[in-house]
mmCIF file of C-alpha atoms in Angstrom:
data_model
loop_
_atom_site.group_PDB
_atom_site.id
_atom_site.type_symbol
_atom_site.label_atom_id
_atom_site.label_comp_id
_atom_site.label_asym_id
_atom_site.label_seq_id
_atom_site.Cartn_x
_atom_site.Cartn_y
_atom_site.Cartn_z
ATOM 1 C CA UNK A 43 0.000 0.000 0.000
ATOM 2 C CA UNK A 44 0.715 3.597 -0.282
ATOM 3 C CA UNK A 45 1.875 4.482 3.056
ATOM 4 C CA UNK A 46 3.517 1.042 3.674
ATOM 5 C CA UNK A 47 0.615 -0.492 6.025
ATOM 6 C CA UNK A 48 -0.191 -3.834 5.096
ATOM 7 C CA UNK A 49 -3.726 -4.354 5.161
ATOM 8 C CA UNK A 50 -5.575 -6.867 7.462
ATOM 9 C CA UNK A 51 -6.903 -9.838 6.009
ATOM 10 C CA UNK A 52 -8.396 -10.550 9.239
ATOM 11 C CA UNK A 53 -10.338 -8.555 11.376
ATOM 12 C CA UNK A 54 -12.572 -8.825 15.043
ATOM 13 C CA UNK A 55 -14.970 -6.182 15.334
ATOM 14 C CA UNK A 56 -18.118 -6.933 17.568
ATOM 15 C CA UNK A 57 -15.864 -5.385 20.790
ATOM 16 C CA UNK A 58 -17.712 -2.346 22.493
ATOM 17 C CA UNK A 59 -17.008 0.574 24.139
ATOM 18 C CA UNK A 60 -19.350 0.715 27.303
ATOM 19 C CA UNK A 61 -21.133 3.117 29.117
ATOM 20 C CA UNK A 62 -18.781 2.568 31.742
ATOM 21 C CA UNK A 63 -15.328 2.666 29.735
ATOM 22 C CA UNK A 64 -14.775 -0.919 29.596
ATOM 23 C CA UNK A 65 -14.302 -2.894 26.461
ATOM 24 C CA UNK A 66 -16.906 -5.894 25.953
ATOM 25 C CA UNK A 67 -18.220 -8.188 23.549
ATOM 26 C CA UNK A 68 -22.297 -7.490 22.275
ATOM 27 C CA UNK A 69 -25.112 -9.546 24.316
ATOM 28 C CA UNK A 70 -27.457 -8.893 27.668
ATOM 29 C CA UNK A 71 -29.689 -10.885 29.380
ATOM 30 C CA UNK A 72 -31.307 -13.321 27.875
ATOM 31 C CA UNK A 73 -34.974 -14.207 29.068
ATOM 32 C CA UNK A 74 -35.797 -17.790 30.215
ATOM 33 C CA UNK A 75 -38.613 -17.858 28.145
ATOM 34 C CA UNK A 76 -37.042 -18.622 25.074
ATOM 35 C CA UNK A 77 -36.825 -21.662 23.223
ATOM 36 C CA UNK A 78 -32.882 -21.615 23.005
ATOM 37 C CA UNK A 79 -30.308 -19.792 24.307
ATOM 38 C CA UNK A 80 -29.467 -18.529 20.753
ATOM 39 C CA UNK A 81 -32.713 -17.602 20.423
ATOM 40 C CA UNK A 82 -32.781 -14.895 23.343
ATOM 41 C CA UNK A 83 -29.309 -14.035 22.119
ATOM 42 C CA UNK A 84 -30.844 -13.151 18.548
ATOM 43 C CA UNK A 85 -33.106 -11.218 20.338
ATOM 44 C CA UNK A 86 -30.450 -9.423 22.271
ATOM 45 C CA UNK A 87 -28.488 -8.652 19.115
ATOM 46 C CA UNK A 88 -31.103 -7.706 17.297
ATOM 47 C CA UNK A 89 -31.479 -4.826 19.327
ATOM 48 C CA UNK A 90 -27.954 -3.783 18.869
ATOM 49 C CA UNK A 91 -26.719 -5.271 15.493
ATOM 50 C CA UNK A 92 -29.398 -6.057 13.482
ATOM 51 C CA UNK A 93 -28.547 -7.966 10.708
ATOM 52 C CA UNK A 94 -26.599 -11.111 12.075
ATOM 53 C CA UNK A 95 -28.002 -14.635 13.567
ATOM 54 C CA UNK A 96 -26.733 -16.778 15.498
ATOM 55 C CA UNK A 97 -26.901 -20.538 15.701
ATOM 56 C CA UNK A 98 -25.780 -23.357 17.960
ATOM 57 C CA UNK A 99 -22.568 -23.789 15.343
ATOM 58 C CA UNK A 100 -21.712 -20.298 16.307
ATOM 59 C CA UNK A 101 -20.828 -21.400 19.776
ATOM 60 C CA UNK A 102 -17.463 -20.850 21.180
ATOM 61 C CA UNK A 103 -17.469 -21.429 25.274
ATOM 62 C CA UNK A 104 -18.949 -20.388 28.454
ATOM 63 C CA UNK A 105 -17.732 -19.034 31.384
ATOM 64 C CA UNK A 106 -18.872 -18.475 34.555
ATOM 65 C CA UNK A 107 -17.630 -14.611 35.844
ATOM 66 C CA UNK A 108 -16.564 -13.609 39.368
ATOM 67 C CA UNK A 109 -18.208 -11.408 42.079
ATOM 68 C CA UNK A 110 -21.043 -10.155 43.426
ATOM 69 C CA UNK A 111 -23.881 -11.347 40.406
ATOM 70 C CA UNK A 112 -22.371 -14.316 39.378
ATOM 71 C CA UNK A 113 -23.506 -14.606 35.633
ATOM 72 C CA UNK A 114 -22.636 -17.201 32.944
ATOM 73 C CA UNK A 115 -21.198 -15.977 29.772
ATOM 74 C CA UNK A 116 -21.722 -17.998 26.600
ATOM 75 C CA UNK A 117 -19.219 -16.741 24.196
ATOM 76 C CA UNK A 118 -20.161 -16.976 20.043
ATOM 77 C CA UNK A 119 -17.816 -16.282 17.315
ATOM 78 C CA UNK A 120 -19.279 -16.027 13.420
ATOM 79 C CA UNK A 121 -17.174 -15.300 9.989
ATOM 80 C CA UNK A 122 -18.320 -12.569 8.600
ATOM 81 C CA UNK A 123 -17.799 -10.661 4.771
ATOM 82 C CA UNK A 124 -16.416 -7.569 4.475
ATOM 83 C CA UNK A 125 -19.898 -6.420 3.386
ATOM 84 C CA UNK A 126 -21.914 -7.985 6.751
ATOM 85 C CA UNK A 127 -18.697 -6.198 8.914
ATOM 86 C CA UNK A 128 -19.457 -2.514 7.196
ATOM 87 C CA UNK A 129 -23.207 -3.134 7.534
ATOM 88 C CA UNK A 130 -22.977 -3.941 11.394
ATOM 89 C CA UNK A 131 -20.161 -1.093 11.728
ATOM 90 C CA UNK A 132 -23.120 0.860 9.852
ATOM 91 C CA UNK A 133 -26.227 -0.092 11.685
ATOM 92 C CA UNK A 134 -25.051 -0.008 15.297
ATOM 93 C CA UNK A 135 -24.937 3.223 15.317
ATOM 94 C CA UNK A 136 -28.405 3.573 14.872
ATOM 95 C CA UNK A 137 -29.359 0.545 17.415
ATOM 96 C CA UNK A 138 -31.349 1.612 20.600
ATOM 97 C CA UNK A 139 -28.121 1.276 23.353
ATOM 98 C CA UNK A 140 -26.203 3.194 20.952
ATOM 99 C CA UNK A 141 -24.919 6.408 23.100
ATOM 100 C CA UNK A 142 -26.589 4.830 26.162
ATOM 101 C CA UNK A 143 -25.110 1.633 26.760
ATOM 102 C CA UNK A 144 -22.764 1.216 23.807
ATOM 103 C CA UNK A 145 -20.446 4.044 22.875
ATOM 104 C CA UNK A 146 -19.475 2.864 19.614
ATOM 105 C CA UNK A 147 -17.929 -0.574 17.907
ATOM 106 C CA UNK A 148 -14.136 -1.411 18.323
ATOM 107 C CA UNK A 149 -11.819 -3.656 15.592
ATOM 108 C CA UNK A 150 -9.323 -5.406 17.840
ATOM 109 C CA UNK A 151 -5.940 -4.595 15.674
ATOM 110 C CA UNK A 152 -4.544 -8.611 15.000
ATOM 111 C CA UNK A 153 -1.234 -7.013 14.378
ATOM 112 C CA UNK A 154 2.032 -6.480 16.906
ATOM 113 C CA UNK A 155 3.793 -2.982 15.119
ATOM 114 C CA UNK A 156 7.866 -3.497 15.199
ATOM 115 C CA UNK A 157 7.955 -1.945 18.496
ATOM 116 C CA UNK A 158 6.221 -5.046 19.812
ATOM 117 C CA UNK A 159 4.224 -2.821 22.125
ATOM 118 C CA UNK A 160 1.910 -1.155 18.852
ATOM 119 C CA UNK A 161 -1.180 -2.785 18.176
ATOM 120 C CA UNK A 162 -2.635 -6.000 20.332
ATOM 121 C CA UNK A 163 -0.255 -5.422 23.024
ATOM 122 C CA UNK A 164 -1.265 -2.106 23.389
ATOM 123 C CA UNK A 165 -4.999 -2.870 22.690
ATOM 124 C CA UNK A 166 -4.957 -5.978 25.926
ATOM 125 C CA UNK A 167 -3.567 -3.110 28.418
ATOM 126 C CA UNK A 168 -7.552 -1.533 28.001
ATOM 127 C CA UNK A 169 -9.838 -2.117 31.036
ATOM 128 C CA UNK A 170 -12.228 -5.010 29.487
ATOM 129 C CA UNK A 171 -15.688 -6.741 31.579
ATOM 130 C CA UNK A 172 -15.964 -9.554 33.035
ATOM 131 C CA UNK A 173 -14.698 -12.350 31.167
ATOM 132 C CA UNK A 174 -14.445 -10.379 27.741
ATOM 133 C CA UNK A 175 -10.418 -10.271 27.656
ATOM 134 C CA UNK A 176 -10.205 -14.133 28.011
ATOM 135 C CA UNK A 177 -13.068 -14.565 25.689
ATOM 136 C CA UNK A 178 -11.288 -12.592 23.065
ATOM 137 C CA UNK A 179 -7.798 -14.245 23.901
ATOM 138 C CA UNK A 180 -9.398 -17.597 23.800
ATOM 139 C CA UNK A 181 -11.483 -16.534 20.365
ATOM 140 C CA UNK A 182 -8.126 -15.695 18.919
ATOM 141 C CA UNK A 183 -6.334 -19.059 19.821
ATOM 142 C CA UNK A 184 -9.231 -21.113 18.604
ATOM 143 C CA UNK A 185 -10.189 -19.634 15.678
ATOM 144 C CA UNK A 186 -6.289 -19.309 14.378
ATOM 145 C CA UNK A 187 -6.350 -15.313 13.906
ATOM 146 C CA UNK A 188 -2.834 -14.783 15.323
ATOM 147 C CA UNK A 189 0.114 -17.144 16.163
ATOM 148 C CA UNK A 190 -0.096 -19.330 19.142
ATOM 149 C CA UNK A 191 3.510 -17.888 20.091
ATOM 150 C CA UNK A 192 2.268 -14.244 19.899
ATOM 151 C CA UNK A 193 -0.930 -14.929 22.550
ATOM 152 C CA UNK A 194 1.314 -16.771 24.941
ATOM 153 C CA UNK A 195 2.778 -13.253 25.680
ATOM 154 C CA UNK A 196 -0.422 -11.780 26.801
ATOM 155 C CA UNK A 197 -2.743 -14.870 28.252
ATOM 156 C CA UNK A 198 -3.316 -14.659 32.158
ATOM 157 C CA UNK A 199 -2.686 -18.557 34.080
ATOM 158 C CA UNK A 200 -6.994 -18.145 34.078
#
């Protein structure tokens, strides 16, 4: 390219800036009275994205998160086109939370700079919820978006 930037094959978007500063991953509550859990989920997501179901192939892991309201966390990860990524990074900003709850969608850079500090390593020093940095670590291992060697510098003994 132009400016000498390679560009990124591979992206994670679906991170969100919260109300309260922290970097998370898009979801709520999801009502018992649903048939499935991805069907609350859908629900949930529908208010904030829009235009992307999920299904039970979608599912990555739970965990359960520490403190005071003890909540589990079922964590989905779903390939996505270029084309549903811009129309997400489009409509959330006209979803209900947006402003509220969500301050706006984040790509997590899947890049170290030569520095070695630019980049992820500088993007796992933010202040995430819950369980979200280990989800995303975890997402990142499984799925193959960065080298096995390059996560080992910045997973927690969870």
């Amino acid at each position: 390219s132009p400016d000498g930037r390679a560009a990124c094959r591979r992206m994670v978007l679906d991170m969100q800036m919260r109300f309260d500063g922290l970097l998370g991953f898009p979801g709520g509550f999801v009502d018992r009275r649903y048939w499935s859990l991805e069907d609350g989920l859908n629900r949930v997501l529908g208010l904030g994205l829009g235009c992307v179901r999920l299904t039970e192939a979608d599912y990555l892991c739970s965990h359960l998160t520490e403190g005071p309201h003890r909540v589990v966390a079922h964590f989905y990860a779903r390939q996505l086109t270029l084309e549903e990524l811009h129309t997400i990074e489009i409509s959330a900003v006209h979803s209900r939370d947006h402003g509220m709850e969500v301050m706006g969608m984040v790509r997590v850079p899947l890049y170290t700079q030569k520095d070695r500090m630019g980049g992820l390593p500088n993007f796992l020093a933010n202040s995430f919820v819950g369980t979200a940095k280990f989800q995303l670590l975890f997402a990142l291992k499984i799925l193959n978006m960065v080298p096995e060697e390059k996560l080992a510098e910045h997973l927690c003994p969870c």
